[in-house]
C-alpha cells in the first residue's frame, strides 16, 4: 500500500472530570503518516499541544497490540472506529484521507463516568466480575489437566467467550448502554466448563444483580454490541446467559 | 433470591417481555385465522360463527382475561423499559451516532413501534371489542361484527390508520419474534436461522392479511 501523509481536523471531547461539563475542542494535526496507528496520531497531537504549552488530551491505552482492553475511543460514531473486530490501537491512519475531520468521544454511559477527557472509569465491570466471575478451588498441587475431560466444542465455546478483554465497547455501542454482552461472556466462559458448574446458578444471578446495581441499561437484543466487539464475542453468549438465568430461576435451590 | 427478584432483574424483565410477547403472538395467530374466514366463500357466516364461538364460550372468555393481562403487562413493562433505557446516558449522548451501521432501525425503535401499535390497539378495540362486550353485557346479544367491519371500513382515513397500524406491527414483530426466542436462550447457531426465517415470514404474512381486511371492504372486493 502506498504511503502518504495527511492533514486532519480533530474534534475531541474535553472534560475536566466526571462532574464538569464537557465540550468539543477542535485541533489541526499535520503530516500524519498513513502507517501510524490511531493512538500514535494522538501522540503526535499531544506532543504538539505540549510544545504549544497547552494541556494534552487524556486517553486510555496500554498494550497497543489489541489485547489489553484499555483503549476506548468512540470515533465518528463507532466504538473503536470503523474497522471490524478491531481495537482503537489497531486502527491505522490509512483508513483516513487528507483533509478528513474525525470526531472522537469517550464511551458514554452512566455506568462509565468520565475521569478526564476520553478516559472513563470502568470499575463497574470489575464489580460484576467480583460478584461471581470466578471459581472457588482448594489450593494445593495442580491436578493433571487430562483428569478433567472436556469436549472440544465446549472448550472452543468457552475459549471464544473468554476472549472478552472487558474494553466496554459493547456498552458504548448499545443504545441502552447495557453490559449484557460483557456479562454473558464472563458467565458463559465458566458455564461451559466443568470447573464452573459447581457455582453456576449463584454466579449468574449474582452477576446479573450486580450489573443492574451498576446502572447499566437492559438488553433488548439490538445487536450493536456484537457488531462493535473487537473480539467477536457472539450474541450466542447472551442466549447462553439467558438459559443459565432460567435454570437458576426455575431450577435453583433458593 | 425471591421470585420477585428473579423477574425484576434486567434479565427477568426480558423474560417477562418474551413470555407475554409470545403469548400475544399466539393470539395474533388465532385472531388472523378467524378473521381471514371473511375471504372464503360464505365468509360472512363462517366469520360470524367463529366470532360467536369466541365471544360466548366460557374457556375463551377466561383466556380473554389472560389476554388483557398479557397486553397490560407487555405494554406497561415495555414503556417502563423504554423510559429507563433512554436515561442511561444522562450525562450526554453521542454527537455522532453509529445508526444503521451496527444495528437495524426497527430493533432500536421497539418502544416507538410498540407505542404506534398501542395507539392502533386503542382505536381498534374502541371500534369492535369494547362496543361488542358492552352490548353483550347490556342486552345479552352480540353485535354483528361483519356488518360493523363493513361499516367502519367505509372511511378511507380509518383504512389508512389500519394500514399504518399493520406496518408498525410488522416491524415490531420482525424484531420481537426473534428477540423473544433469543431471550429464551434459543439464539444459537442451530436455531437462529430457523427462528429468523419463521419470524420474518410471520411478520410479513400476518400483518398483511390483517391489512387486506379493511382494504377488501373499502374496495368492495367482499361485501
XYZ file of C-alpha atoms in Angstrom:
477
model
C 0.000 0.000 0.000
C 1.215 3.449 -0.939
C 2.478 5.528 1.963
C 1.070 9.048 2.225
C 0.867 11.929 4.671
C -2.278 13.780 5.645
C -3.522 16.831 7.492
C -6.551 16.272 9.699
C -9.090 18.194 11.731
C -9.861 16.536 15.067
C -12.895 17.305 17.197
C -12.028 15.824 20.558
C -14.133 15.680 23.722
C -12.500 17.572 26.600
C -13.871 17.175 30.100
C -12.094 18.040 33.327
C -13.749 15.370 35.491
C -16.991 13.422 35.935
C -18.836 16.423 37.350
C -17.592 19.136 34.985
C -19.418 19.879 31.741
C -17.530 18.682 28.689
C -17.137 20.265 25.262
C -15.563 19.552 21.901
C -12.156 21.104 21.179
C -11.001 21.382 17.577
C -7.363 20.626 16.749
C -5.385 20.559 13.499
C -2.702 17.899 13.031
C -0.321 17.978 10.074
C 1.870 15.428 8.309
C 0.239 12.336 9.806
C 1.636 9.192 8.191
C -0.805 6.645 6.787
C 1.251 3.979 8.560
C 0.657 5.407 12.027
C -1.836 3.855 14.374
C -4.740 5.981 15.605
C -3.129 6.300 19.037
C 0.223 7.322 17.502
C -1.677 10.096 15.766
C -2.929 11.144 19.218
C 0.673 11.005 20.492
C 1.618 13.451 17.728
C -1.291 15.696 18.728
C -0.242 15.630 22.391
C 3.450 16.357 21.564
C 2.201 19.322 19.575
C -0.060 20.516 22.408
C 2.759 20.203 24.968
C 5.113 22.166 22.667
C 2.456 24.881 22.407
C 2.144 24.952 26.204
C -1.411 23.588 26.102
C -2.877 20.701 28.042
C -2.639 17.335 26.247
C -5.686 15.120 25.675
C -6.063 12.330 28.246
C -6.796 8.915 26.703
C -6.545 5.310 27.867
C -4.019 2.926 26.318
C -1.701 0.166 27.433
C -0.503 -2.749 25.304
C -1.183 -1.131 21.911
C -1.402 -4.572 20.365
C -5.153 -5.141 20.656
C -5.249 -7.493 23.639
C -5.470 -5.473 26.854
C -8.832 -3.692 26.503
C -7.645 -0.304 27.734
C -8.134 1.865 24.653
C -11.650 3.166 24.399
C -12.367 5.858 21.834
C -15.706 6.429 20.138
C -14.589 7.520 16.680
C -17.013 9.121 14.198
C -19.935 7.353 15.868
C -18.240 3.953 16.140
C -16.738 2.219 19.180
C -13.038 1.589 18.373
C -13.550 3.221 14.959
C -14.902 1.772 11.735
C -12.875 -1.434 11.405
C -14.446 -4.800 12.188
C -13.087 -6.875 15.108
C -10.615 -4.139 15.919
C -9.456 -2.058 18.867
C -8.614 1.663 18.631
C -4.895 0.942 18.965
C -5.051 -1.336 15.936
C -6.956 1.197 13.821
C -4.463 2.676 11.367
C -4.428 6.038 9.683
C -4.628 4.530 6.181
C -8.377 4.498 6.920
C -8.355 8.299 6.530
C -7.662 10.762 3.739
C -6.024 14.163 3.723
C -8.467 16.825 4.938
C -10.743 14.446 6.881
C -12.491 15.558 10.059
C -12.595 12.972 12.861
C -14.888 13.281 15.896
C -13.551 11.469 18.976
C -15.737 10.959 22.061
C -15.357 8.924 25.256
C -17.519 5.830 25.950
C -20.793 7.396 27.080
C -22.750 5.548 29.769
C -23.814 6.457 33.292
C -22.059 3.302 34.495
C -18.808 4.585 32.899
C -18.298 8.090 34.333
C -15.662 10.220 32.604
C -12.438 10.541 34.608
C -10.887 13.031 32.218
C -11.360 13.777 28.501
C -11.514 10.362 26.774
C -10.724 8.307 29.885
C -13.704 6.629 31.562
C -13.997 4.677 34.791
C -14.800 1.037 34.017
C -14.681 -0.209 37.615
C -18.307 -1.279 37.225
C -17.015 -4.174 35.067
C -14.679 -5.230 37.882
C -17.592 -5.212 40.328
C -19.572 -7.531 38.018
C -16.655 -9.977 37.808
C -16.144 -9.785 41.586
C -19.808 -10.786 42.034
C -19.231 -14.217 40.511
C -16.802 -14.309 37.601
C -14.526 -16.822 39.268
C -14.431 -20.411 40.512
C -13.693 -21.495 44.077
C -10.986 -24.159 44.279
C -8.984 -25.663 47.071
C -5.341 -24.759 46.881
C -2.697 -27.419 46.677
C -0.990 -29.252 43.882
C -2.454 -28.609 40.454
C -4.077 -31.789 39.250
C -3.284 -33.319 35.909
C -5.059 -31.363 33.166
C -6.217 -34.536 31.461
C -8.131 -35.679 34.535
C -10.965 -33.300 33.578
C -12.400 -34.376 30.269
C -13.932 -31.506 28.276
C -15.388 -31.947 24.823
C -13.693 -29.966 22.075
C -16.746 -27.884 21.142
C -17.359 -26.796 24.756
C -13.691 -25.902 25.199
C -13.821 -23.834 21.992
C -17.050 -22.045 23.016
C -15.606 -21.308 26.416
C -12.388 -20.009 24.915
C -14.297 -17.813 22.448
C -16.207 -16.250 25.358
C -13.021 -15.865 27.400
C -11.565 -13.759 24.570
C -13.501 -10.781 26.008
C -10.986 -8.109 27.021
C -13.503 -6.035 29.001
C -12.944 -2.880 26.965
C -16.566 -1.760 27.237
C -17.213 -1.250 23.516
C -20.435 -3.272 23.916
C -21.744 -0.790 26.474
C -20.539 2.171 24.432
C -22.249 0.877 21.284
C -25.513 -0.232 22.914
C -28.377 2.281 22.537
C -29.441 1.211 26.061
C -25.880 1.306 27.482
C -26.344 -2.324 28.511
C -23.451 -4.520 29.651
C -25.173 -7.761 28.683
C -22.591 -8.903 26.108
C -19.734 -8.414 28.582
C -21.664 -10.149 31.354
C -22.672 -13.009 29.070
C -19.053 -13.612 28.038
C -17.967 -13.713 31.687
C -20.819 -16.094 32.616
C -20.521 -18.300 29.531
C -16.783 -18.955 29.632
C -17.210 -20.579 33.065
C -20.619 -22.132 32.402
C -19.295 -24.254 29.530
C -16.639 -25.864 31.736
C -16.941 -28.495 34.462
C -14.926 -26.243 36.810
C -17.642 -23.598 36.539
C -20.523 -25.998 37.033
C -20.455 -26.008 40.840
C -21.349 -22.342 41.292
C -23.205 -21.761 38.032
C -26.650 -20.913 39.488
C -25.394 -18.488 42.109
C -22.930 -16.981 39.673
C -25.416 -15.924 37.033
C -27.922 -14.491 39.495
C -25.300 -12.574 41.482
C -23.618 -11.181 38.390
C -26.911 -10.067 36.808
C -27.937 -8.296 40.012
C -24.536 -6.622 40.303
C -24.831 -5.423 36.698
C -28.236 -3.903 37.464
C -26.827 -2.152 40.541
C -24.066 -0.541 38.487
C -26.587 1.449 36.453
C -26.331 -0.253 33.065
C -29.397 -0.337 30.815
C -31.187 -3.561 29.986
C -30.618 -5.670 26.894
C -33.258 -5.508 24.146
C -31.412 -7.784 21.700
C -30.491 -4.983 19.300
C -27.117 -6.496 18.443
C -24.955 -3.350 18.135
C -22.667 -4.827 20.820
C -21.780 -7.861 18.716
C -21.185 -5.666 15.667
C -18.697 -3.497 17.583
C -16.944 -6.088 19.757
C -13.228 -6.141 18.902
C -13.002 -9.784 19.977
C -16.066 -11.029 18.094
C -17.969 -12.064 21.221
C -21.174 -13.575 19.836
C -24.784 -12.912 20.811
C -24.915 -16.672 21.368
C -23.301 -15.925 24.705
C -26.320 -13.805 25.660
C -28.560 -16.738 24.706
C -26.369 -18.923 26.920
C -26.620 -16.373 29.758
C -30.414 -16.368 29.408
C -30.501 -20.161 29.615
C -28.280 -20.075 32.686
C -30.554 -17.462 34.261
C -33.691 -19.503 33.542
C -32.109 -22.615 35.059
C -31.226 -20.583 38.155
C -34.756 -19.107 38.290
C -36.806 -22.244 37.708
C -34.462 -24.950 38.957
C -32.400 -23.055 41.536
C -32.196 -24.233 45.119
C -33.027 -20.830 46.527
C -33.411 -14.928 45.749
C -37.183 -14.408 45.649
C -39.394 -14.894 42.592
C -39.890 -11.137 42.550
C -36.141 -10.509 42.455
C -35.759 -13.087 39.692
C -38.361 -11.420 37.492
C -37.436 -7.786 38.166
C -33.753 -8.028 37.264
C -32.805 -6.875 33.772
C -32.795 -10.487 32.512
C -36.011 -11.242 34.423
C -37.786 -8.294 32.783
C -36.631 -9.582 29.423
C -38.187 -12.949 30.233
C -41.490 -11.261 31.094
C -41.401 -9.371 27.780
C -40.609 -12.594 25.911
C -43.290 -14.736 27.586
C -46.008 -12.102 27.170
C -44.796 -11.313 23.638
C -45.051 -14.959 22.566
C -48.485 -15.193 24.178
C -49.601 -12.151 22.182
C -48.103 -13.706 19.041
C -50.215 -16.827 19.636
C -53.252 -14.559 19.992
C -52.446 -12.902 16.638
C -52.394 -16.313 15.003
C -55.886 -17.191 16.278
C -57.202 -13.703 15.517
C -55.934 -13.731 11.936
C -57.169 -17.298 11.361
C -60.717 -16.448 12.460
C -60.912 -13.097 10.691
C -59.453 -14.448 7.452
C -62.648 -16.510 7.146
C -64.189 -13.381 5.581
C -62.198 -14.047 2.423
C -63.766 -17.505 1.980
C -66.985 -18.236 0.109
C -69.794 -17.924 2.699
C -67.250 -15.832 4.587
C -69.850 -13.863 6.480
C -71.469 -16.961 8.037
C -68.146 -18.643 8.786
C -66.719 -15.491 10.391
C -69.833 -14.816 12.475
C -69.913 -18.436 13.674
C -66.262 -18.111 14.750
C -66.888 -14.764 16.450
C -69.909 -16.224 18.246
C -67.835 -19.165 19.485
C -65.034 -16.896 20.753
C -67.456 -14.452 22.367
C -69.700 -16.907 24.193
C -67.502 -19.859 25.116
C -66.502 -19.980 28.804
C -62.921 -21.076 28.100
C -62.220 -18.343 25.573
C -63.758 -15.754 27.870
C -61.360 -16.806 30.633
C -58.453 -16.782 28.173
C -59.600 -13.294 27.180
C -58.924 -12.102 30.731
C -55.441 -13.610 30.437
C -55.029 -11.816 27.139
C -55.929 -8.450 28.666
C -53.433 -9.133 31.475
C -50.798 -10.164 28.924
C -51.333 -6.977 26.930
C -51.169 -4.789 30.036
C -48.009 -6.464 31.338
C -46.264 -6.267 27.960
C -47.300 -2.638 27.385
C -46.572 -1.299 30.868
C -43.259 -3.112 31.235
C -42.269 -2.180 27.676
C -42.964 1.510 28.277
C -41.076 1.407 31.588
C -38.067 -0.287 29.970
C -38.114 2.236 27.136
C -38.136 5.056 29.657
C -35.383 3.555 31.855
C -33.105 2.597 28.970
C -33.339 6.063 27.467
C -31.914 7.511 30.697
C -28.670 5.518 30.810
C -26.698 8.340 29.198
C -27.881 11.163 31.412
C -24.504 12.932 31.199
C -24.682 13.396 27.472
C -25.413 11.488 24.303
C -23.064 10.898 21.399
C -22.561 13.759 18.955
C -22.092 11.226 16.143
C -24.152 8.017 16.234
C -23.493 4.678 14.554
C -27.130 4.413 13.432
C -27.752 1.720 10.836
C -24.071 0.782 10.560
C -24.271 -1.543 13.564
C -27.976 -2.322 14.052
C -31.399 -2.233 12.411
C -33.622 0.819 12.905
C -36.622 -1.287 13.920
C -34.573 -3.094 16.600
C -33.687 0.283 18.090
C -37.271 1.566 17.782
C -39.271 -1.088 19.620
C -40.617 1.468 22.104
C -41.807 3.779 19.345
C -43.212 0.953 17.186
C -44.890 -0.543 20.259
C -46.475 2.824 21.048
C -47.840 3.069 17.493
C -49.262 -0.455 17.853
C -50.751 0.580 21.216
C -52.457 3.642 19.677
C -53.798 1.393 16.946
C -54.956 -1.128 19.552
C -56.875 1.574 21.449
C -58.652 2.676 18.266
C -59.283 -0.903 17.171
C -60.745 -2.131 20.468
C -62.845 1.054 20.745
C -64.361 0.179 17.362
C -65.031 -3.541 17.824
C -64.189 -5.355 21.041
C -65.387 -2.784 23.618
C -68.764 -1.935 21.965
C -69.396 -5.659 21.405
C -68.760 -6.590 25.039
C -70.754 -3.585 26.293
C -73.638 -4.639 24.073
C -73.368 -8.224 25.333
C -73.460 -7.141 28.962
C -76.409 -4.821 28.495
C -78.588 -6.860 26.110
C -77.086 -10.354 26.068
C -76.707 -10.221 22.280
C -73.564 -9.783 20.249
C -73.098 -7.104 17.618
C -72.971 -8.341 14.036
C -69.227 -7.789 13.706
C -69.201 -8.474 9.983
C -71.627 -5.626 9.275
C -69.712 -3.500 11.782
C -66.458 -4.086 9.840
C -68.153 -3.239 6.570
C -69.445 -0.030 8.115
C -66.194 1.051 9.810
C -64.041 0.375 6.748
C -66.006 2.729 4.511
C -63.913 5.591 5.890
C -60.631 5.925 3.924
C -58.903 7.623 6.902
C -59.705 4.639 9.125
C -58.454 2.260 6.415
C -55.235 4.306 6.227
C -54.795 4.166 10.015
C -55.295 0.393 9.912
C -52.590 0.078 7.271
C -50.196 2.192 9.369
C -51.069 0.031 12.399
C -50.315 -3.157 10.461
C -46.983 -1.807 9.169
C -45.989 -0.818 12.736
C -46.998 -4.282 13.935
C -44.966 -5.889 11.166
C -41.715 -4.144 12.112
C -42.431 -4.652 15.826
C -42.747 -8.377 15.092
C -39.625 -8.644 12.915
C -37.557 -7.773 15.977
C -39.947 -9.077 18.629
C -40.334 -12.601 17.268
C -36.570 -13.199 17.081
C -35.941 -11.298 20.306
C -38.379 -13.436 22.309
C -36.642 -16.649 21.264
C -33.191 -15.127 21.850
C -34.345 -14.250 25.368
C -35.444 -17.841 25.881
C -31.888 -18.843 25.014
C -32.561 -20.117 21.502
C -30.402 -17.636 19.598
C -27.805 -20.279 18.789
C -26.244 -21.380 15.504
C -28.643 -24.318 15.475
C -31.923 -22.425 15.904
C -31.251 -18.796 14.969
C -31.583 -19.219 11.158
C -34.907 -21.082 11.585
C -36.246 -18.523 14.087
C -35.190 -15.652 11.830
C -36.893 -17.177 8.779
C -40.127 -18.068 10.552
C -40.113 -14.693 12.312
C -39.762 -12.698 9.092
C -42.416 -14.806 7.325
C -44.796 -14.372 10.277
C -44.108 -10.625 10.477
C -44.962 -10.141 6.805
C -47.836 -12.607 6.309
C -49.932 -11.954 9.430
C -49.984 -8.123 9.274
C -50.544 -8.342 5.501
C -53.661 -10.498 5.933
C -54.903 -8.094 8.620
C -54.258 -5.080 6.366
C -56.131 -6.731 3.491
C -59.342 -6.841 5.566
C -60.067 -3.081 5.667
C -58.722 -2.755 2.118
C -61.030 -5.519 0.855
C -64.104 -3.946 2.469
C -63.183 -0.465 1.279
C -62.530 -1.604 -2.297
C -65.671 -3.784 -2.140
C -63.758 -6.966 -3.028
C -66.003 -8.551 -0.446
C -69.401 -7.278 0.519
